[in-house]
mmCIF file of C-alpha atoms in Angstrom:
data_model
loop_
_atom_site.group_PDB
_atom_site.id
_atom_site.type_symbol
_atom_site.label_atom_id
_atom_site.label_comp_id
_atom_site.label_asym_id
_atom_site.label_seq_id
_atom_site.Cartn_x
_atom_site.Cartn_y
_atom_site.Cartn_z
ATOM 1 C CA UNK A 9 -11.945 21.792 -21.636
ATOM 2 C CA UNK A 10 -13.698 19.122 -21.757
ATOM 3 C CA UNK A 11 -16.067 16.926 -19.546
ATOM 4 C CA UNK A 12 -14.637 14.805 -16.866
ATOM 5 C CA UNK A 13 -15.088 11.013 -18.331
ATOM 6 C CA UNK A 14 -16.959 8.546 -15.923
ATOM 7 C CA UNK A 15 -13.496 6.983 -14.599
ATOM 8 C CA UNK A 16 -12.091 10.052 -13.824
ATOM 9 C CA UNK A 17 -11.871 11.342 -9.884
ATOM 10 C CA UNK A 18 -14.756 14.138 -9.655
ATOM 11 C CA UNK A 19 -14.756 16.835 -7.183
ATOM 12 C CA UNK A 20 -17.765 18.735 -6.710
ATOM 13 C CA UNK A 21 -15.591 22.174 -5.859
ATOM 14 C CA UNK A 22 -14.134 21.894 -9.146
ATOM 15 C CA UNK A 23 -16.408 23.697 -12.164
ATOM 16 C CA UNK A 24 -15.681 20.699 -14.216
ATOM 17 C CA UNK A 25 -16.123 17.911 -11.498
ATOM 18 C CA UNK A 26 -12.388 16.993 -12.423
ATOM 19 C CA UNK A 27 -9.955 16.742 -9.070
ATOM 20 C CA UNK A 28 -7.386 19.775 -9.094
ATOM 21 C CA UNK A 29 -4.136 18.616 -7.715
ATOM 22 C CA UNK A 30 -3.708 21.906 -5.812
ATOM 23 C CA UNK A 31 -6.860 21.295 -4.094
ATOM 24 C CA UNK A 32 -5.637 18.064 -2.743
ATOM 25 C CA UNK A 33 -5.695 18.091 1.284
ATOM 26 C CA UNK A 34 -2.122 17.092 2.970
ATOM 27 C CA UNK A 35 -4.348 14.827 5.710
ATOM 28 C CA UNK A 36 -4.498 12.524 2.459
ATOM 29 C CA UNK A 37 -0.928 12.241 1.996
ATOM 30 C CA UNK A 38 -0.074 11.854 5.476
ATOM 31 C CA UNK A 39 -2.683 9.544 6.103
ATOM 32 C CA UNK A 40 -1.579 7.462 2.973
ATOM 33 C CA UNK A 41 2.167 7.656 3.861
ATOM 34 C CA UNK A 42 0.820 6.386 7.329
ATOM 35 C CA UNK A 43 -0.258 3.235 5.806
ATOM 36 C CA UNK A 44 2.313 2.878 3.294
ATOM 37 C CA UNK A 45 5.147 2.998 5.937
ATOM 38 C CA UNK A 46 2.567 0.306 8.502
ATOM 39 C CA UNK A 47 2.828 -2.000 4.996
ATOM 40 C CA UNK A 48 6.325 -1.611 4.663
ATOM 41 C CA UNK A 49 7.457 -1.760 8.509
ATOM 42 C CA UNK A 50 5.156 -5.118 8.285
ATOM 43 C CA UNK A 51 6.821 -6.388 5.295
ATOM 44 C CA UNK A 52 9.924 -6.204 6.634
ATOM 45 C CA UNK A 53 9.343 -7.780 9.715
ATOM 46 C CA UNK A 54 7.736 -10.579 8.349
ATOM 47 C CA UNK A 55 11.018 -10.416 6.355
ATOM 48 C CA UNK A 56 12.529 -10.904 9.390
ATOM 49 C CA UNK A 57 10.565 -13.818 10.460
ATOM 50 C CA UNK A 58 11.165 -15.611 7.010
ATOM 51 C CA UNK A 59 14.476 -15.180 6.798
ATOM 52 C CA UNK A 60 15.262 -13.159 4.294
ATOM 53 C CA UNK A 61 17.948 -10.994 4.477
ATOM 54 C CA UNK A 62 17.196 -6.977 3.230
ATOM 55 C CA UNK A 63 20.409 -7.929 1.141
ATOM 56 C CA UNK A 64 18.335 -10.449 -0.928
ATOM 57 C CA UNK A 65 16.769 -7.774 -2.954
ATOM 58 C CA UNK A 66 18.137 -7.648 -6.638
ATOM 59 C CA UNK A 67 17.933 -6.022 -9.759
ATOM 60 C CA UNK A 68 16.321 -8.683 -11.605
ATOM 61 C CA UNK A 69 14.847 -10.816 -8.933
ATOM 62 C CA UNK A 70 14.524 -14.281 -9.520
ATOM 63 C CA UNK A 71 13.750 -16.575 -6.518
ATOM 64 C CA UNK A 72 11.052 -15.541 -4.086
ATOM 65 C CA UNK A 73 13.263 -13.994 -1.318
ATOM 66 C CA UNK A 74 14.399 -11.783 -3.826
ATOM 67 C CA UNK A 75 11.705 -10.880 -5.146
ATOM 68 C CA UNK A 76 10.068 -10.061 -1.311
ATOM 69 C CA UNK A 77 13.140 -8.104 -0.592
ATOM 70 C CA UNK A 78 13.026 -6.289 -3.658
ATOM 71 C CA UNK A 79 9.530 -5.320 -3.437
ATOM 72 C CA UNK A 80 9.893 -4.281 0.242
ATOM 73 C CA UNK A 81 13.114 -2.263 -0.866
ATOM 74 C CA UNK A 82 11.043 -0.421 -3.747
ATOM 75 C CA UNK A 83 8.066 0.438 -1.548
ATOM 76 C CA UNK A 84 10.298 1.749 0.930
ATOM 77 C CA UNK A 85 12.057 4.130 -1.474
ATOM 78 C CA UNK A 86 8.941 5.135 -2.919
ATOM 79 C CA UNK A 87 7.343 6.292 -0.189
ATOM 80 C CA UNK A 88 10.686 7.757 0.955
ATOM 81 C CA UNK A 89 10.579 9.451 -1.614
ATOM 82 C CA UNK A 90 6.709 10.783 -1.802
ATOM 83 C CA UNK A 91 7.538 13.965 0.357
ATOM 84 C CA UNK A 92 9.521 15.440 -1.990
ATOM 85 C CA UNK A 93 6.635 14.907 -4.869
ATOM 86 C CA UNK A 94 3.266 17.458 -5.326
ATOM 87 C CA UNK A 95 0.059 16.364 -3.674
ATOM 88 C CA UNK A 96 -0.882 14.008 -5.445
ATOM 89 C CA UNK A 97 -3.660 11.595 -3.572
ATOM 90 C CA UNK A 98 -4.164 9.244 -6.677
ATOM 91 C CA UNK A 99 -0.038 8.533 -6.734
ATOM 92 C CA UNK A 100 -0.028 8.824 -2.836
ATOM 93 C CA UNK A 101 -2.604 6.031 -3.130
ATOM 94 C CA UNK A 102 -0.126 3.717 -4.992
ATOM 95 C CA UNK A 103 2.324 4.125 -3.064
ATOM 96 C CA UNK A 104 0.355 2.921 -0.126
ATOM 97 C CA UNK A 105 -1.319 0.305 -2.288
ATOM 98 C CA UNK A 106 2.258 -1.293 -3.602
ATOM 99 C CA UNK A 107 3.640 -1.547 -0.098
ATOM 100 C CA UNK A 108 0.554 -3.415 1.343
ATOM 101 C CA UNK A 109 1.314 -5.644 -1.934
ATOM 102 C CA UNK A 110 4.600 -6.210 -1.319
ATOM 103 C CA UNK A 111 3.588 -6.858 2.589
ATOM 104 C CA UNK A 112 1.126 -9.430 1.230
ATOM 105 C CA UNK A 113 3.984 -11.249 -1.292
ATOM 106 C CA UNK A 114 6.302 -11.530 2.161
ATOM 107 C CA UNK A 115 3.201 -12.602 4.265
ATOM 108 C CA UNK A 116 3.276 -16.067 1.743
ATOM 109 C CA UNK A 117 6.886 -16.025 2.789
ATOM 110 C CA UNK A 118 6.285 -15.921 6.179
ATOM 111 C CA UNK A 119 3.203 -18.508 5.680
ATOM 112 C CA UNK A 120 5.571 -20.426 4.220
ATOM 113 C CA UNK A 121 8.150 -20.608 6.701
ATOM 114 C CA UNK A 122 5.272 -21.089 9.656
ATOM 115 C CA UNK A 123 3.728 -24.433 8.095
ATOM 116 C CA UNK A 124 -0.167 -24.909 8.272
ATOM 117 C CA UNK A 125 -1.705 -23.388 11.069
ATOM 118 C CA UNK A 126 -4.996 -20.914 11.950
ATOM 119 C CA UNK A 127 -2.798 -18.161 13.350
ATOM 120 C CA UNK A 128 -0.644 -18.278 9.854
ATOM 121 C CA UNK A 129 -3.278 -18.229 7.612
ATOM 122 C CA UNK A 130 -5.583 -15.721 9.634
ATOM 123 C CA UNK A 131 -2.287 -13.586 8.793
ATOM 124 C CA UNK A 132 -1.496 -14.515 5.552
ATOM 125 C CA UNK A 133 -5.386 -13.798 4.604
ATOM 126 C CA UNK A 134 -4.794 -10.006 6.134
ATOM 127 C CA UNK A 135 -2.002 -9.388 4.292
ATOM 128 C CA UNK A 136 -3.934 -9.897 1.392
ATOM 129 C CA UNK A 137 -6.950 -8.353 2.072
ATOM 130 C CA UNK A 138 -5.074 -5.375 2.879
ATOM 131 C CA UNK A 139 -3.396 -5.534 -0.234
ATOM 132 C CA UNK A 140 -6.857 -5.530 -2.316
ATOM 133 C CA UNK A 141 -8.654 -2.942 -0.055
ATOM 134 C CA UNK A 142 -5.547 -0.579 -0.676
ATOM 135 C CA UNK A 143 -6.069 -1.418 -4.486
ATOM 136 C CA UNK A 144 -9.478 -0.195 -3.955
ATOM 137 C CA UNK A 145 -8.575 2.913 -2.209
ATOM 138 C CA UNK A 146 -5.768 3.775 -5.151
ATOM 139 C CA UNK A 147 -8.098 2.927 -8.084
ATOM 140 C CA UNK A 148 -8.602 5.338 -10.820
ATOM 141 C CA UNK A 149 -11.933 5.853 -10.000
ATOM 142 C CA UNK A 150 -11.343 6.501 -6.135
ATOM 143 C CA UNK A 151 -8.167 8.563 -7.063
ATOM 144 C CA UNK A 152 -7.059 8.171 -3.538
ATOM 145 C CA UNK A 153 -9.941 10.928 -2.335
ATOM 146 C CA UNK A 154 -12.458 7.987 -1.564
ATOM 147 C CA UNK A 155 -13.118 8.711 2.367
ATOM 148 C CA UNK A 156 -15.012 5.300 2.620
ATOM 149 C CA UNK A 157 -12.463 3.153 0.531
ATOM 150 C CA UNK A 158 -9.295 5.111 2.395
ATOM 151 C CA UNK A 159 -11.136 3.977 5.849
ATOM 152 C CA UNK A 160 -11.516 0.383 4.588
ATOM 153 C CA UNK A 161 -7.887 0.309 3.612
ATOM 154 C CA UNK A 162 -6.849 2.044 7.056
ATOM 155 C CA UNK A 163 -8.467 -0.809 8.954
ATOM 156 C CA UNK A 164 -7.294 -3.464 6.747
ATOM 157 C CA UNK A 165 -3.953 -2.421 7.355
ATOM 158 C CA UNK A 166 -4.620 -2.256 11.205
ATOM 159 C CA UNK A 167 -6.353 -5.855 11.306
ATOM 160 C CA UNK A 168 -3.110 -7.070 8.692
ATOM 161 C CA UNK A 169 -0.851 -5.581 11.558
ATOM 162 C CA UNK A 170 -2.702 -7.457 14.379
ATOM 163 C CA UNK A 171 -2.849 -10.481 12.312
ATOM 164 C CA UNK A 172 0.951 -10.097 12.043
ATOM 165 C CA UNK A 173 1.434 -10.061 14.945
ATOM 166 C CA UNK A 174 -0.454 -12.593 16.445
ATOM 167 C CA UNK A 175 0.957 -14.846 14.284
ATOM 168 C CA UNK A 176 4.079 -13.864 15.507
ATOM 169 C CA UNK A 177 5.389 -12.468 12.868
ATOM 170 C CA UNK A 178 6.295 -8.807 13.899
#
């Protein structure tokens, strides 16, 4: 076997500093499943607020409601989905990651249909930082183990959700 490469996820139990999927704690996955499903209850609400209709969502999405609804939809089956996978932190990670993206597409929505304002683009702002720190937190070097990068995606999520709300959004 071979060394672990520099972008690889290293974990000191392991002999060969590589991350052993069996050795993955389930506080990760529920704690990334917690986020993912705080993205995706977001996006949809802000859904909600825009106006667009969880019907919207198609195959091929070509206007921007569809394309909201559609990403909402797939983040939502993903994560759905996620219990029925191996621990895997890295993929849990994603998961979380493409729901806070899809929250942050349907945030412009919901910018959108609120006009210029602080409150709006406070929220709008959240949304995407959330989005980014949850990129972070799923990166292939983090591999979804990153206890500093998971926090700063857990509170971006938080402040994205009060931001949401304020705005009246949720």
């Amino acid at each position: 076997m071979s060394a672990p490469r520099e972008s690889e996820p290293q974990h000191p139990a392991s002999p060969t500093g590589t991350t052993r999927l069996d050795e993955a704690p389930p506080e990760l996955r529920r704690r990334h499943l917690a986020r993912g499903r705080s993205a995706v209850a977001r996006a949809a609400a802000m859904c909600r607020y825009a106006g667009i209709a969880e019907d919207a969502a198609q195959v091929v999405p070509k206007d921007p409601a569809a394309k909201a609804a559609n990403a909402v939809r797939l983040s939502a089956q993903a994560l759905a989905r996620l219990s029925e996978q191996p621990l895997d932190p890295a993929a849990d990670a994603r998961c979380a990651r493409n729901a806070a993206a899809a929250a942050a597409v349907v945030a412009k929505a919901a910018q959108d249909r609120a006009g210029t304002g602080d409150l709006a683009e406070r929220a709008h702002r959240a949304a995407l930082t959330a989005s980014m720190a949850g990129g972070a937190a799923a990166a292939r070097t983090a591999g979804g183990r990153d206890e500093a990068l998971n926090r700063t995606a857990d509170a971006a999520e938080a402040a994205a959700v009060a931001a949401a709300e304020a705005a009246g959004w949720m």
